[in-house]
GROMACS .gro file of C-alpha atoms in nm:
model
  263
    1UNK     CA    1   0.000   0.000   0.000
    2UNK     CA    2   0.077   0.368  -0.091
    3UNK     CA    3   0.239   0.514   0.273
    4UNK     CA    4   0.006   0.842   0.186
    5UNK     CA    5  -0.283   0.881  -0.024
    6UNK     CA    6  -0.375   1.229  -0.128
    7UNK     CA    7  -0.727   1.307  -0.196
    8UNK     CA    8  -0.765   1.678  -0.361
    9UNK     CA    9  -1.101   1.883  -0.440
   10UNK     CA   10  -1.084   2.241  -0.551
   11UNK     CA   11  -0.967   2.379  -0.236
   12UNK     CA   12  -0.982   2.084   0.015
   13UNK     CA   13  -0.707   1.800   0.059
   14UNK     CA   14  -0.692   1.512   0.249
   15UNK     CA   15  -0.409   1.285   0.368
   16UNK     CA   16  -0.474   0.886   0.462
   17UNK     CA   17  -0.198   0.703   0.600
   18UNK     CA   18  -0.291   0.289   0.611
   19UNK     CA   19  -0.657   0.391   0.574
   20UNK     CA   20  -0.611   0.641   0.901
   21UNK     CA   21  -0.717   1.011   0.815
   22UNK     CA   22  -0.457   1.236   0.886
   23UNK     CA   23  -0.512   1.511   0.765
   24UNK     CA   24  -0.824   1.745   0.609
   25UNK     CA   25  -0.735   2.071   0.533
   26UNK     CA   26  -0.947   2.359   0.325
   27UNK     CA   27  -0.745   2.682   0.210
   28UNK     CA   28  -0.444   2.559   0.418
   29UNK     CA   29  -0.587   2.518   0.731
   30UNK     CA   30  -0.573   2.191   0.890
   31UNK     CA   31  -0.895   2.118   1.086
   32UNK     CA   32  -0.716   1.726   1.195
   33UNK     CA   33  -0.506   1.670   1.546
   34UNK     CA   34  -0.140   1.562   1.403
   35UNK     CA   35  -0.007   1.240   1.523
   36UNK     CA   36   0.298   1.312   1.787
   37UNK     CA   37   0.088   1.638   1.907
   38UNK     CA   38   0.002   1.619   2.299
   39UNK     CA   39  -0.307   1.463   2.362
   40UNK     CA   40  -0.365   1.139   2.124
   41UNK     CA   41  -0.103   0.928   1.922
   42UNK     CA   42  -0.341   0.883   1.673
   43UNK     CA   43  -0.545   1.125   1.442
   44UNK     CA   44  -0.826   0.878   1.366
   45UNK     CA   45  -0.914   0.468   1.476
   46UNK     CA   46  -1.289   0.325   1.458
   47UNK     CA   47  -1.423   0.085   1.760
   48UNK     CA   48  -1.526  -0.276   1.657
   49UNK     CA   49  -1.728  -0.497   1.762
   50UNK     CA   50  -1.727  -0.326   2.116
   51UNK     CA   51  -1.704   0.036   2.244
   52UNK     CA   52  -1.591   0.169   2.568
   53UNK     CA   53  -1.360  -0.029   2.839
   54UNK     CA   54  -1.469  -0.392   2.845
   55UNK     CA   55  -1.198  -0.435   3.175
   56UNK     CA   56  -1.517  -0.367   3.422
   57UNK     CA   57  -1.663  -0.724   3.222
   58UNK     CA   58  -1.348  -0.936   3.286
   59UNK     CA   59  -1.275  -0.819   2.875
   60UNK     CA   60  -1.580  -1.103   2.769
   61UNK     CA   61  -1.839  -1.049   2.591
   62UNK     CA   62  -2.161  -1.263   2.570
   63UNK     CA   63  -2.266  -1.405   2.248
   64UNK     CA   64  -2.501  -1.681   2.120
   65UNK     CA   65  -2.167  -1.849   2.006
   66UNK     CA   66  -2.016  -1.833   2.328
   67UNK     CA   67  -1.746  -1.570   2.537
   68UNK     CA   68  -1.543  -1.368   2.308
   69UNK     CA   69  -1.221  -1.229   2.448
   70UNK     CA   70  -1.239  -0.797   2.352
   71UNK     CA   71  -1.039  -0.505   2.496
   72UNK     CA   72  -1.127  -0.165   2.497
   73UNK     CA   73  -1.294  -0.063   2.194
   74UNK     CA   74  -1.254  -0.383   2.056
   75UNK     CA   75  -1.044  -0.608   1.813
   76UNK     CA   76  -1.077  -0.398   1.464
   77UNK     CA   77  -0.771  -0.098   1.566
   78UNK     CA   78  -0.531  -0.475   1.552
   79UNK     CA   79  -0.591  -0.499   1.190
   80UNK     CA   80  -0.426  -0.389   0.902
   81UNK     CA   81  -0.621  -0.209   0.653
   82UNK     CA   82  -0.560  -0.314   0.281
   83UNK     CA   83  -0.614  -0.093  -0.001
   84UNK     CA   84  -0.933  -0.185  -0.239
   85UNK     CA   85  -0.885   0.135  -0.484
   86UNK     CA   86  -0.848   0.469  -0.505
   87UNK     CA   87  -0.815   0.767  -0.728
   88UNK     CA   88  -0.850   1.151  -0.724
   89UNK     CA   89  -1.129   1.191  -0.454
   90UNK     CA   90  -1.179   0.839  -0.285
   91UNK     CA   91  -1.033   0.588  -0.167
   92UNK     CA   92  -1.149   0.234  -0.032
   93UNK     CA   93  -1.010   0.039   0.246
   94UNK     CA   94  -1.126  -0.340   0.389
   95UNK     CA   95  -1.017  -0.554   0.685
   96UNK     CA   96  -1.102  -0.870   0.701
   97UNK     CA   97  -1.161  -1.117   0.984
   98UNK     CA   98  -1.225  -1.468   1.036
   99UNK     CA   99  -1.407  -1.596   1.343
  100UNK     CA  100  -1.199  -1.736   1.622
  101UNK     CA  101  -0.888  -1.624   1.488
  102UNK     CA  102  -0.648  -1.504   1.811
  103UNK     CA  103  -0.494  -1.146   1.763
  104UNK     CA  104  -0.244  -0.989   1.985
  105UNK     CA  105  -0.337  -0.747   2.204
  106UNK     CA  106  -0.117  -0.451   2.204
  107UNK     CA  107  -0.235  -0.331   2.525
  108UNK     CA  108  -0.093  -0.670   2.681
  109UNK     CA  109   0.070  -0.639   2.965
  110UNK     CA  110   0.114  -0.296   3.055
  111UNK     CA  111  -0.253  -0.203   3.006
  112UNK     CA  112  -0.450  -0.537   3.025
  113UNK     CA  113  -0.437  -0.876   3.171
  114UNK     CA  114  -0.569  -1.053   2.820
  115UNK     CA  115  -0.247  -1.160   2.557
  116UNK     CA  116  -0.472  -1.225   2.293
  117UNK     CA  117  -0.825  -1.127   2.150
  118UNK     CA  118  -1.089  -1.275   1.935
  119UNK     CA  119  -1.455  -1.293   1.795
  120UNK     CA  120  -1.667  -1.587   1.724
  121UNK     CA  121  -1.789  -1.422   1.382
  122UNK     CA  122  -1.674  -1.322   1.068
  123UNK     CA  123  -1.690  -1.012   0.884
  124UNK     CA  124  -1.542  -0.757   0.668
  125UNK     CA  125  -1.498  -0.405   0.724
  126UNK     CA  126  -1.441  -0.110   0.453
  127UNK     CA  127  -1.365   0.244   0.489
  128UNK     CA  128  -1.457   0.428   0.213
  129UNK     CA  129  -1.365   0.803   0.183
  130UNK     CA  130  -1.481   1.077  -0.068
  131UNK     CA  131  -1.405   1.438  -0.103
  132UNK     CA  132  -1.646   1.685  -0.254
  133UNK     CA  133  -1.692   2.054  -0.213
  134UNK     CA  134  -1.547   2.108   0.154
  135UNK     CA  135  -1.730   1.806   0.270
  136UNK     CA  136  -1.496   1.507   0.387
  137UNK     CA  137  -1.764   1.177   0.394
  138UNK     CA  138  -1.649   0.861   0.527
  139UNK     CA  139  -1.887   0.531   0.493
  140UNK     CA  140  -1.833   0.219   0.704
  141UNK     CA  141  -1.974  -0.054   0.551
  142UNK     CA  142  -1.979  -0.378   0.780
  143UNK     CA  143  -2.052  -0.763   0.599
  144UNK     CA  144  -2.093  -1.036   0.860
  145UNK     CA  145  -2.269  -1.292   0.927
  146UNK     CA  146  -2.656  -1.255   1.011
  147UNK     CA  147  -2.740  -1.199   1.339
  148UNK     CA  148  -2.382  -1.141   1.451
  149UNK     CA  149  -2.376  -0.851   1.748
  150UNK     CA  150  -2.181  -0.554   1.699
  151UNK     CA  151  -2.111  -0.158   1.822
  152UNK     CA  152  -1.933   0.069   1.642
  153UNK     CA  153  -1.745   0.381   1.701
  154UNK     CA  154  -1.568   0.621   1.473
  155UNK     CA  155  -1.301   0.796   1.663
  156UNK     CA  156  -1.151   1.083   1.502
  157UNK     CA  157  -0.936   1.364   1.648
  158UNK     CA  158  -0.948   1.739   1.566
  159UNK     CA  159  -0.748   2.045   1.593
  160UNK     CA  160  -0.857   2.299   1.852
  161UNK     CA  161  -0.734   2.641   1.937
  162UNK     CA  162  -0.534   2.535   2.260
  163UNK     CA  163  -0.728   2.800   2.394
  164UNK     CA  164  -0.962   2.628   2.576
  165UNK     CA  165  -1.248   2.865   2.420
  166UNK     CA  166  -1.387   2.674   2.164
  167UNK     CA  167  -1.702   2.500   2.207
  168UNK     CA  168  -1.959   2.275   2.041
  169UNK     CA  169  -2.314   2.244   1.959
  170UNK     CA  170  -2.576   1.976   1.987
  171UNK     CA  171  -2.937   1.947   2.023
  172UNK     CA  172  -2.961   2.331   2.086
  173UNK     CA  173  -2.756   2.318   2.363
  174UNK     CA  174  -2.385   2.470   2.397
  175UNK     CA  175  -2.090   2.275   2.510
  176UNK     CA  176  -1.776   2.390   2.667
  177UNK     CA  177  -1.459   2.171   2.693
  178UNK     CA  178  -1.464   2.266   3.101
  179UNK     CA  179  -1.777   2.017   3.051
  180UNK     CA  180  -1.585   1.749   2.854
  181UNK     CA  181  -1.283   1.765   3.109
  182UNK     CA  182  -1.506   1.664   3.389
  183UNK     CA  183  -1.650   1.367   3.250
  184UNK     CA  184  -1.295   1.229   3.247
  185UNK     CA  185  -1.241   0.896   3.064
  186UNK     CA  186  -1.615   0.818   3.055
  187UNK     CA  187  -1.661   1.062   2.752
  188UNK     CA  188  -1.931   1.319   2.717
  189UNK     CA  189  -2.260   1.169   2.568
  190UNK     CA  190  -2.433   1.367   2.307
  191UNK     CA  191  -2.708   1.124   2.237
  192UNK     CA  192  -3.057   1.055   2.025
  193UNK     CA  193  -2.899   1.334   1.718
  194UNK     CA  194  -2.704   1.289   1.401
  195UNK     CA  195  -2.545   1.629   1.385
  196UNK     CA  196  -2.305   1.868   1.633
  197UNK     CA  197  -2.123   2.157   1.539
  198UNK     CA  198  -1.774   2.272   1.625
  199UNK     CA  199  -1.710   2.657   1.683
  200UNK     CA  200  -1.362   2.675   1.664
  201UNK     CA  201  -1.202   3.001   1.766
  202UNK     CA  202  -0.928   3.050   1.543
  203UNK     CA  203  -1.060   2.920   1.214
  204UNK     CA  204  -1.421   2.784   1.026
  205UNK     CA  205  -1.649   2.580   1.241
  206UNK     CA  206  -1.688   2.210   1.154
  207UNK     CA  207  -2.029   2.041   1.076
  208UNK     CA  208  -2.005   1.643   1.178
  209UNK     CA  209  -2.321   1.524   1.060
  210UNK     CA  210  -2.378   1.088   1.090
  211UNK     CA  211  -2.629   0.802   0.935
  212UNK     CA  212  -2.768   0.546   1.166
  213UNK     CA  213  -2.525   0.627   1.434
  214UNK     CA  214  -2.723   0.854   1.621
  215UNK     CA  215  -2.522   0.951   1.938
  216UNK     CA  216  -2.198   1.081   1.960
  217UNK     CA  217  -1.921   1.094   2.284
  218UNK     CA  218  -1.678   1.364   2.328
  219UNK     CA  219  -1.299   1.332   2.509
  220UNK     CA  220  -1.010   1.546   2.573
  221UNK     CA  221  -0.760   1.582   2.826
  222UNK     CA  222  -0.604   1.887   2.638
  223UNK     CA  223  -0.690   2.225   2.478
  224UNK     CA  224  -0.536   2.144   2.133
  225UNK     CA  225  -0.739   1.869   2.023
  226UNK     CA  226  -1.115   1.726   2.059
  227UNK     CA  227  -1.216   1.307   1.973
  228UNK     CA  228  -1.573   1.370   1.868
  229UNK     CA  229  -1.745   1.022   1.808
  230UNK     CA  230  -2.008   0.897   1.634
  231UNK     CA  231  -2.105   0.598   1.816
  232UNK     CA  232  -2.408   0.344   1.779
  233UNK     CA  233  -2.431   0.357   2.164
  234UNK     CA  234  -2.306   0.470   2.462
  235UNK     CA  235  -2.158   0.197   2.694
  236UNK     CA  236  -1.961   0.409   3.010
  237UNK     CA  237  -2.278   0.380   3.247
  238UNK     CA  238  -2.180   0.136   3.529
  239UNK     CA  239  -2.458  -0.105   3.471
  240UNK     CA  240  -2.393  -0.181   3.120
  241UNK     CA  241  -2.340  -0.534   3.076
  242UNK     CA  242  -2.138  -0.636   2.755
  243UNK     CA  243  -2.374  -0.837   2.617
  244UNK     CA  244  -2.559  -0.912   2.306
  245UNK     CA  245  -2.851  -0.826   2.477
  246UNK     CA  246  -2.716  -0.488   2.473
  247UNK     CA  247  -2.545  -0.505   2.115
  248UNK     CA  248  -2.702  -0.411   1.763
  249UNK     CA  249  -2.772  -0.699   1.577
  250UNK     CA  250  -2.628  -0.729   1.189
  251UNK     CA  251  -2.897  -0.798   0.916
  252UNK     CA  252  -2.564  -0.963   0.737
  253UNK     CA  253  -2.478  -0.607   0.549
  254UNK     CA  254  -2.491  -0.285   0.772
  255UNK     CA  255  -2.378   0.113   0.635
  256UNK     CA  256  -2.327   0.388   0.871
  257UNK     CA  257  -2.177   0.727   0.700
  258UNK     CA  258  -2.011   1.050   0.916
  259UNK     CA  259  -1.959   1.352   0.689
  260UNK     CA  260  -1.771   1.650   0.781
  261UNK     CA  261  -1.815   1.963   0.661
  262UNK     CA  262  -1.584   2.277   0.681
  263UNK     CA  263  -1.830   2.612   0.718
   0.00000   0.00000   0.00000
């Protein structure tokens, strides 16, 4: 695979590094959190088949075919992406996974007691990206089989002012990052909406609108950046039992789409 792949649009570019988005920018500004900045090592990751920190649940899961061993935000970030195709303004990625088969945990030892991770389904997952007219719209398209249980969580970074003064908006309510602080690890839930707005201080707001995700979590530590996360549910609440009594269930082909728009 290419190491970068360039998408350009009139005044837009994007960069994707091994199917990670890296960075968006629109008249030179970059709206993305840069790898090796404080705050995240990453710029972008998606959560698969689980979201949120499975540790409280002995890192099982309950499924019709049995315990499957998942870590926080699941299996999917210990994949490799491989490149389907890509030109101009897309470009298509696609893990693969087949059920049962162990993958190393890389947050063995110092972060979890579990060496190795699986799930007792298969499935495919592509990223596809396109680029049109300031707008930045990412599909995830999940193939499994029927009736498997499943979250999922995109998990994308952006650049903030390191001001502390910019703020977001969500069903008609403001949101300062003093809020997001507080929650700590938990994230902030924005739930039951498909869109919230960025107001960044120091250049364009950012429109994140979603399909059939529906809620989103928010988490920073820092001024300088902001995770804002489409997710198909929100899992910190201490009773939540990771379960697929809890889980979506796969009709065999599921879409969910984020787009992101600079204003």
């Amino acid at each position: 695979m290419e190491k970068i792949i360039k998408l350009i649009d009139k005044n837009s570019i994007v960069h994707i590094e091994k199917g990670e988005l890296i960075s968006f920018k629109v008249d030179g500004i970059e709206y993305i959190h840069q790898k090796g900045s404080k705050g995240w090592r990453k710029s972008d990751d998606e959560m698969f088949p689980i979201i949120g920190p499975i540790s409280k649940n002995n890192f099982r899961v309950h499924t019709k075919k049995g315990d499957a061993i998942q870590d926080q935000h699941g299996l999917l970030r210990e994949l490799e992406y491989s490149l389907i195709s890509s030109d101009e303004k897309t470009a298509k990625f696609r893990k693969n996974y087949v059920k049962n088969t162990k993958i190393s945990n890389s947050k063995f030892p110092e972060k979890s007691t579990e060496k190795e991770l699986f799930w007792p389904f298969d499935f495919t997952f592509e990223k596809h990206y396109s680029l049109e007219n300031n707008t930045l719209k990412i599909d995830f398209i999940i193939t499994s089989d029927a009736g498997m249980p499943f979250m999922l969580g995109y998990h994308p970074a952006f650049l903030l002012s390191n001001t502390g003064n910019d703020t977001l908006v969500a069903n008609n309510k403001k949101i300062t990052l003093k809020e997001i602080y507080e929650v700590g690890h938990n994230a902030f839930p924005v739930l039951n909406t498909d869109k919230i707005i960025l107001e960044n201080s120091d250049r364009n707001h950012l429109e994140i609108t979603t399909k059939n995700f529906n809620n989103f979590m928010l988490w920073t530590e820092v001024d300088n950046m902001l995770c804002i996360e489409p997710i198909s549910q929100y899992t910190s609440y201490t009773d939540e039992k990771f379960s697929e009594e809890n889980m979506s269930i796969s009709s065999g082909k599921e879409v969910f789409s984020v787009c992101i728009k600079v204003l």
